[in-house]
PDB file of C-alpha atoms in Angstrom:
ATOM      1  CA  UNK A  72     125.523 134.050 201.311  1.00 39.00           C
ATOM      2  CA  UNK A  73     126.284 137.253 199.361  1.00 48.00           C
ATOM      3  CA  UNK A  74     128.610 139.793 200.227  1.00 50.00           C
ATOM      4  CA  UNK A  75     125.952 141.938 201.134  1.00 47.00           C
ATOM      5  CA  UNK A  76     124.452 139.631 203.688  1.00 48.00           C
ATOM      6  CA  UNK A  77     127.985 139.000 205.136  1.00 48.00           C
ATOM      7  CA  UNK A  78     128.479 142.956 206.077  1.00 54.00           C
ATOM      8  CA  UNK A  79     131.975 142.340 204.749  1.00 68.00           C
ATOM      9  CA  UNK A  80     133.730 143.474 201.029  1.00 69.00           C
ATOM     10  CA  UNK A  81     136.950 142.164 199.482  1.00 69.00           C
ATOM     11  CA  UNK A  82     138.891 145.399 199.445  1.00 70.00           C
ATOM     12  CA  UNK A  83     138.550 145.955 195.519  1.00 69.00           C
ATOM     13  CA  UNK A  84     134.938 145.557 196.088  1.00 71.00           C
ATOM     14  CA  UNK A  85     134.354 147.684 199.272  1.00 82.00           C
ATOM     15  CA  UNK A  86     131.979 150.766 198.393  1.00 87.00           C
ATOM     16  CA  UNK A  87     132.880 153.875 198.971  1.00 87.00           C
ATOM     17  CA  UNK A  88     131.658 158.148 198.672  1.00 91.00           C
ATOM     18  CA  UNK A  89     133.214 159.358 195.791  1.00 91.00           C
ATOM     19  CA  UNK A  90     130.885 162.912 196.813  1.00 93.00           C
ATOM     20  CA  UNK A  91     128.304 164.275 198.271  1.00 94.00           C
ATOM     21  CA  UNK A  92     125.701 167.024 196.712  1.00 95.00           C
ATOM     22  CA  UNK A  93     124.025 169.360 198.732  1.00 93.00           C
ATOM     23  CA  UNK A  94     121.356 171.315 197.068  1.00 92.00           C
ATOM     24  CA  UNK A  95     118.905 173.644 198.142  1.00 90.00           C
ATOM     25  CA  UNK A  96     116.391 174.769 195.352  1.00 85.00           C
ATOM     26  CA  UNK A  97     114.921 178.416 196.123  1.00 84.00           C
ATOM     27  CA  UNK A  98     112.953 178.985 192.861  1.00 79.00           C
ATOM     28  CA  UNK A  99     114.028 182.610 192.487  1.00 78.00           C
ATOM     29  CA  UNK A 100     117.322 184.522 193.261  1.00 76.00           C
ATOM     30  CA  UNK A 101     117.803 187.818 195.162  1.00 82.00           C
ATOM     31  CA  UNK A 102     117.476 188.057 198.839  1.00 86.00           C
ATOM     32  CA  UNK A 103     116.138 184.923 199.674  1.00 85.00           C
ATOM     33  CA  UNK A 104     118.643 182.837 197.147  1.00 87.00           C
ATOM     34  CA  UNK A 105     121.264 185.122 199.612  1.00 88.00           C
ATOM     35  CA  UNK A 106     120.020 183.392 202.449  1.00 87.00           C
ATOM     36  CA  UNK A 107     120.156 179.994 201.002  1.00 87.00           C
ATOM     37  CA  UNK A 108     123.701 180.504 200.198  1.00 89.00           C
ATOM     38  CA  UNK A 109     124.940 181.635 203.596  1.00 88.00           C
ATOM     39  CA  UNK A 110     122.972 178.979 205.039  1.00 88.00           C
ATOM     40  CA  UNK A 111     124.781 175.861 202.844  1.00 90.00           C
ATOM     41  CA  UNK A 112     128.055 177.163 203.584  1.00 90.00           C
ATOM     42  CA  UNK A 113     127.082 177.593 206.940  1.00 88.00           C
ATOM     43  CA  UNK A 114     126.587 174.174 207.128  1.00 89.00           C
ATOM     44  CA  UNK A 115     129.049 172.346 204.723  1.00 90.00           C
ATOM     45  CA  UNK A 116     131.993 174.209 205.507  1.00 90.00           C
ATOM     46  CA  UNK A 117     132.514 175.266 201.795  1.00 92.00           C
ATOM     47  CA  UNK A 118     131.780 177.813 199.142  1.00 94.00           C
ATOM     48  CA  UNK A 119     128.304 177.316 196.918  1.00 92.00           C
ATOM     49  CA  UNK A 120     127.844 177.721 193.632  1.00 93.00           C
ATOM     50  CA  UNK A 121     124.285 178.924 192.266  1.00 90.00           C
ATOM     51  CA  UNK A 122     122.509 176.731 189.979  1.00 88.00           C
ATOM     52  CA  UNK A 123     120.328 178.336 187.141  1.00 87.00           C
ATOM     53  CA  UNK A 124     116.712 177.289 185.785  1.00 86.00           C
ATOM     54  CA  UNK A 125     117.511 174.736 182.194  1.00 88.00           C
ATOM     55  CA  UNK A 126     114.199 175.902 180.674  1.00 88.00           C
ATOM     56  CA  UNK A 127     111.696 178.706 180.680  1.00 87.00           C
ATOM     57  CA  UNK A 128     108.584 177.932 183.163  1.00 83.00           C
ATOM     58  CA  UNK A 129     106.133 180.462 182.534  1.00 87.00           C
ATOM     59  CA  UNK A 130     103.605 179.242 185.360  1.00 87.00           C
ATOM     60  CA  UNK A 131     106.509 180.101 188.007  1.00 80.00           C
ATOM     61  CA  UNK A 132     107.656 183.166 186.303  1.00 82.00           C
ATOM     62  CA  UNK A 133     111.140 181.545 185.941  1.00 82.00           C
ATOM     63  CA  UNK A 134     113.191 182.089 182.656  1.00 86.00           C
ATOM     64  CA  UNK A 135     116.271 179.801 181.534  1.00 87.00           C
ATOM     65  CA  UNK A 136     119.064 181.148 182.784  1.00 84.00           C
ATOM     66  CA  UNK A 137     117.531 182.733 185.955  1.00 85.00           C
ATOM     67  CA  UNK A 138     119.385 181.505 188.920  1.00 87.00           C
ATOM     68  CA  UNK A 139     117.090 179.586 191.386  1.00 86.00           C
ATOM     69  CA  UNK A 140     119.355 177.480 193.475  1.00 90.00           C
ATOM     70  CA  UNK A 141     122.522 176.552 195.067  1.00 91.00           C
ATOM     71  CA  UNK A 142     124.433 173.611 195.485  1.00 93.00           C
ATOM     72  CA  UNK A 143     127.710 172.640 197.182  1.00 95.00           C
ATOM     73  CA  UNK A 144     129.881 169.160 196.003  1.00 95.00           C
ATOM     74  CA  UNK A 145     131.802 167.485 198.682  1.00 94.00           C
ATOM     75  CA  UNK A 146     134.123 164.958 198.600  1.00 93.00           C
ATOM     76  CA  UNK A 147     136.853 162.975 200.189  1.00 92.00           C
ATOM     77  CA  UNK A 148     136.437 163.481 204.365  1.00 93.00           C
ATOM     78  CA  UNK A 149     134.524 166.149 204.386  1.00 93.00           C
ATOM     79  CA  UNK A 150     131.908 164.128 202.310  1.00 92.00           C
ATOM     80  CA  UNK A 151     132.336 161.581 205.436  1.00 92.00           C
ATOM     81  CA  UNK A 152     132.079 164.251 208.150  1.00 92.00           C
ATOM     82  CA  UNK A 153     128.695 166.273 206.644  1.00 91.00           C
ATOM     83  CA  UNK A 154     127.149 162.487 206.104  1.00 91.00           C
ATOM     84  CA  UNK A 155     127.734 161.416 209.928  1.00 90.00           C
ATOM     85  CA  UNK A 156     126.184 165.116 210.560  1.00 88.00           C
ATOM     86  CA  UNK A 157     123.347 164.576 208.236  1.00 88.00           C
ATOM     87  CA  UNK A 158     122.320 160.791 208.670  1.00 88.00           C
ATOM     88  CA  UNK A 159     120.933 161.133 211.700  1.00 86.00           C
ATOM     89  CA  UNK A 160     118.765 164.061 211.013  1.00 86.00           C
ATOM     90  CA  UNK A 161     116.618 161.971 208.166  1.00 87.00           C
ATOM     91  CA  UNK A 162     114.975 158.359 208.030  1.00 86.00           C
ATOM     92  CA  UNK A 163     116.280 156.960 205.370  1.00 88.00           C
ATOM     93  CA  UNK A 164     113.859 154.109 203.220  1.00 89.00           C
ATOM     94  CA  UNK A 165     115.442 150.938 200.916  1.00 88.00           C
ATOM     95  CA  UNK A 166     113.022 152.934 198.081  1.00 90.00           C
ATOM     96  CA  UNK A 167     115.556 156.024 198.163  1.00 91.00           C
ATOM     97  CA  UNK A 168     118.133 154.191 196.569  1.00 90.00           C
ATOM     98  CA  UNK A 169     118.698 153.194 193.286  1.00 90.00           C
ATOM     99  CA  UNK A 170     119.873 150.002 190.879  1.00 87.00           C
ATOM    100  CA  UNK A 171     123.361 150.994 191.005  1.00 85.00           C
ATOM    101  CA  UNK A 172     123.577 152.596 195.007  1.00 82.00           C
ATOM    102  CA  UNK A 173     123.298 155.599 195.099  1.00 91.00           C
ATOM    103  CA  UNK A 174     120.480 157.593 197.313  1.00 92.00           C
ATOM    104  CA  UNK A 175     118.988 160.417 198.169  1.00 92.00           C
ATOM    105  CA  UNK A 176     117.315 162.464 201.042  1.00 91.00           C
ATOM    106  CA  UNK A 177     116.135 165.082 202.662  1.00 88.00           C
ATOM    107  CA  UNK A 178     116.874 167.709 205.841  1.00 87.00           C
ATOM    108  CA  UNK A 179     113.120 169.482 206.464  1.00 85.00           C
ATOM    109  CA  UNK A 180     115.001 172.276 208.448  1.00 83.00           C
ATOM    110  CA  UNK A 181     118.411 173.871 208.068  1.00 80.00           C
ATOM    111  CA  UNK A 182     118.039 174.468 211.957  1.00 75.00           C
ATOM    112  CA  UNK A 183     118.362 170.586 212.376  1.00 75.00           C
ATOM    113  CA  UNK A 184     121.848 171.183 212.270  1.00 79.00           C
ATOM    114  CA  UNK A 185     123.700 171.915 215.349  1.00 77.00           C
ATOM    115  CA  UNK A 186     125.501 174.855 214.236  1.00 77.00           C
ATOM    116  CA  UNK A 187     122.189 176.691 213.059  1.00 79.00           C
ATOM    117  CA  UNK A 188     119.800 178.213 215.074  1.00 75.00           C
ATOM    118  CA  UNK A 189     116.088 179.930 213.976  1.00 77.00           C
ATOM    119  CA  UNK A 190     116.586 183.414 212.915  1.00 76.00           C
ATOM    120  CA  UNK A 191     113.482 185.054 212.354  1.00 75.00           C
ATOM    121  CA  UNK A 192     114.882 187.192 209.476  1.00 75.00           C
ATOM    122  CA  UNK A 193     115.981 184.139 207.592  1.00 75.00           C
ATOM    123  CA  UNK A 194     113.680 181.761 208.412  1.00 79.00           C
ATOM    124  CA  UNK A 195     113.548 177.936 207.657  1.00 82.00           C
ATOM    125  CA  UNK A 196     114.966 176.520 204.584  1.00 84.00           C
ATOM    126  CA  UNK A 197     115.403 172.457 203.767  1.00 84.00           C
ATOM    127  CA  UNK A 198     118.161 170.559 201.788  1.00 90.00           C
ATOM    128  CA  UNK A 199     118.546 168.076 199.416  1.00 91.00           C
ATOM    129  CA  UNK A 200     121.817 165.573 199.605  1.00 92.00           C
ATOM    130  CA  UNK A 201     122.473 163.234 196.980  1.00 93.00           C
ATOM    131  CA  UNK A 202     125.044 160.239 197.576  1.00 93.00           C
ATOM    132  CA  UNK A 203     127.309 158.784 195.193  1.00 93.00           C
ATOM    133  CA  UNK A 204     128.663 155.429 196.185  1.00 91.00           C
ATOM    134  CA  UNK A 205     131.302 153.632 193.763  1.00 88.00           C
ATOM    135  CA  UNK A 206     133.685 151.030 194.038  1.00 85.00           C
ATOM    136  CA  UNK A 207     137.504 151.060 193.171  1.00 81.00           C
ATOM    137  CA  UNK A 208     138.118 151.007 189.775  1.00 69.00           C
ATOM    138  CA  UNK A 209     134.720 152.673 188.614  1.00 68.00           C
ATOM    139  CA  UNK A 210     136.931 155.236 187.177  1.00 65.00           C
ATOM    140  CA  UNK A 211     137.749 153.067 184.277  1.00 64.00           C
ATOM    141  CA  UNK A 212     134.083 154.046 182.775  1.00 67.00           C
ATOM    142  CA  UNK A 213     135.070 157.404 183.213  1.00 68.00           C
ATOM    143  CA  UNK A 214     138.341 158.421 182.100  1.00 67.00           C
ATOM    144  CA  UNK A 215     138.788 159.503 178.271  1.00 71.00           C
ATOM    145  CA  UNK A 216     141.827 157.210 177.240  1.00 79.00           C
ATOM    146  CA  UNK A 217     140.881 153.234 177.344  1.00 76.00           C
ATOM    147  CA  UNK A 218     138.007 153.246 178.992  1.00 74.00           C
ATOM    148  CA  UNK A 219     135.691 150.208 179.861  1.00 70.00           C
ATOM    149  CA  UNK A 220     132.409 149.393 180.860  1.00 73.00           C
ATOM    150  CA  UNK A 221     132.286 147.583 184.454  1.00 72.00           C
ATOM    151  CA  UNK A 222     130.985 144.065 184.284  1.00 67.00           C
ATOM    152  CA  UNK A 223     127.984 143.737 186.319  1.00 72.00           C
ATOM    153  CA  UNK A 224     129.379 141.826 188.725  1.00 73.00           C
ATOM    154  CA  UNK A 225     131.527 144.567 189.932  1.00 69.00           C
ATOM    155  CA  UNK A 226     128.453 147.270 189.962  1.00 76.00           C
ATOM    156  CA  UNK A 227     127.496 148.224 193.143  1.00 80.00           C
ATOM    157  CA  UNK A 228     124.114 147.337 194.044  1.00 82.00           C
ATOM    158  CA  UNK A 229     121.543 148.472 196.475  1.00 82.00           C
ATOM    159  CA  UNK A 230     121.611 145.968 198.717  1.00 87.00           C
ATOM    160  CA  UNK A 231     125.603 146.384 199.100  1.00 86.00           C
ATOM    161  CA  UNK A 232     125.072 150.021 199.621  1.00 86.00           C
ATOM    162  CA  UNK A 233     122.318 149.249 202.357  1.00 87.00           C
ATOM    163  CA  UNK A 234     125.011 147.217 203.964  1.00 87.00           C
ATOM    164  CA  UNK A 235     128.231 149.620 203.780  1.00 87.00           C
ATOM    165  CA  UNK A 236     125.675 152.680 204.945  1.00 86.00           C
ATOM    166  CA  UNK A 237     124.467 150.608 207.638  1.00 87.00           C
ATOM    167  CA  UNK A 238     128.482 149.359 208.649  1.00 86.00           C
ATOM    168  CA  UNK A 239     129.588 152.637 208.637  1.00 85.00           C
ATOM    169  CA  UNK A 240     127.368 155.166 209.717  1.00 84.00           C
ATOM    170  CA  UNK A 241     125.554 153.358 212.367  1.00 81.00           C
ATOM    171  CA  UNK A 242     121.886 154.012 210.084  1.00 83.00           C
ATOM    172  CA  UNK A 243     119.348 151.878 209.741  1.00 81.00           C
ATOM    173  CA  UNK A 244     117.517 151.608 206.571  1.00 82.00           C
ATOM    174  CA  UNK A 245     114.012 150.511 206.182  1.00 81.00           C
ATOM    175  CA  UNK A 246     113.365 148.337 203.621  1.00 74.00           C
ATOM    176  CA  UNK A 247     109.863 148.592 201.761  1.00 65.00           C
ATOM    177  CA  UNK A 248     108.251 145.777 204.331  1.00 51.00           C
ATOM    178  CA  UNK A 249     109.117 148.171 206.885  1.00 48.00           C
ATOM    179  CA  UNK A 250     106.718 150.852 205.529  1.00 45.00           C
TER     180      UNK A 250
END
């Protein structure tokens, strides 16, 4: 039986968020890239930072450079706190994750949230959050002096981050059967 099927880690091999990205993509900036802003502070409890387009796209009148987003990185417990918020607001699917655990979804409408309400002036805009889970000592990939790859036995995998989202968030994933 795998660690995965147990429900329980080893402590150096218990996942954990190392951050959470909220991003909501407006396509242009001005008033309604405004709105966007106030709204993802609103509900993460932090400052945003605009994203701009990588490339020119013609078709949507965007230009590189043009900002078109915004996006807000949280970690430590108030990655924890905006995930219990979140979690329940989406169904979440085995499919969204990846090989090494990390997942994504999506909130249709900000006014999900309990601290938003429909303003007709603003009107609805959705979110994107994208997980990171790791396990100690992942920064050893990262860090510029000695670094290491991690041996595959150590990588998180999707069925351990199933697990430790379903332990500790009280979610249940669907798995691709479930469909």
């Amino acid at each position: 039986m795998s660690e995965a099927d147990a429900g329980e880690f080893h402590e150096m091999r218990e996942p954990r968020v190392e951050k959470v990205v909220v991003h909501m993509g407006v396509g242009q900036g001005g008033r309604e890239l405004g709105k966007a802003e106030d709204i993802i502070e609103a509900v993460t409890g932090q400052e945003s930072v605009r994203t701009q387009a990588k490339k020119t796209e013609p078709d949507f009148g965007i230009r590189q450079g043009d900002p078109i987003g915004t996006k807000v990185t949280l970690r430590g417990d108030d990655a924890y706190d905006f995930l219990e918020k979140s979690l329940p607001l989406a169904d979440i699917s085995a499919t969204q994750f990846d090989d090494t655990g990390n997942f994504s979804f999506g909130v249709e409408e900000h006014t999900d949230f309990p601290s938003q309400e429909y303003d007709p002036n603003v009107g609805i805009y959705g979110l994107d959050v994208t997980v990171n889970l790791v396990r100690p000592g992942y920064r050893i990939a990262k860090r510029d002096k000695a670094s290491r790859s991690i041996p595959s036995s150590h990588r998180l995998t999707h069925e351990d981050a199933i697990t430790f989202l379903e332990a500790n968030f009280d979610v249940s994933v669907e798995g691709p059967d479930d469909e």
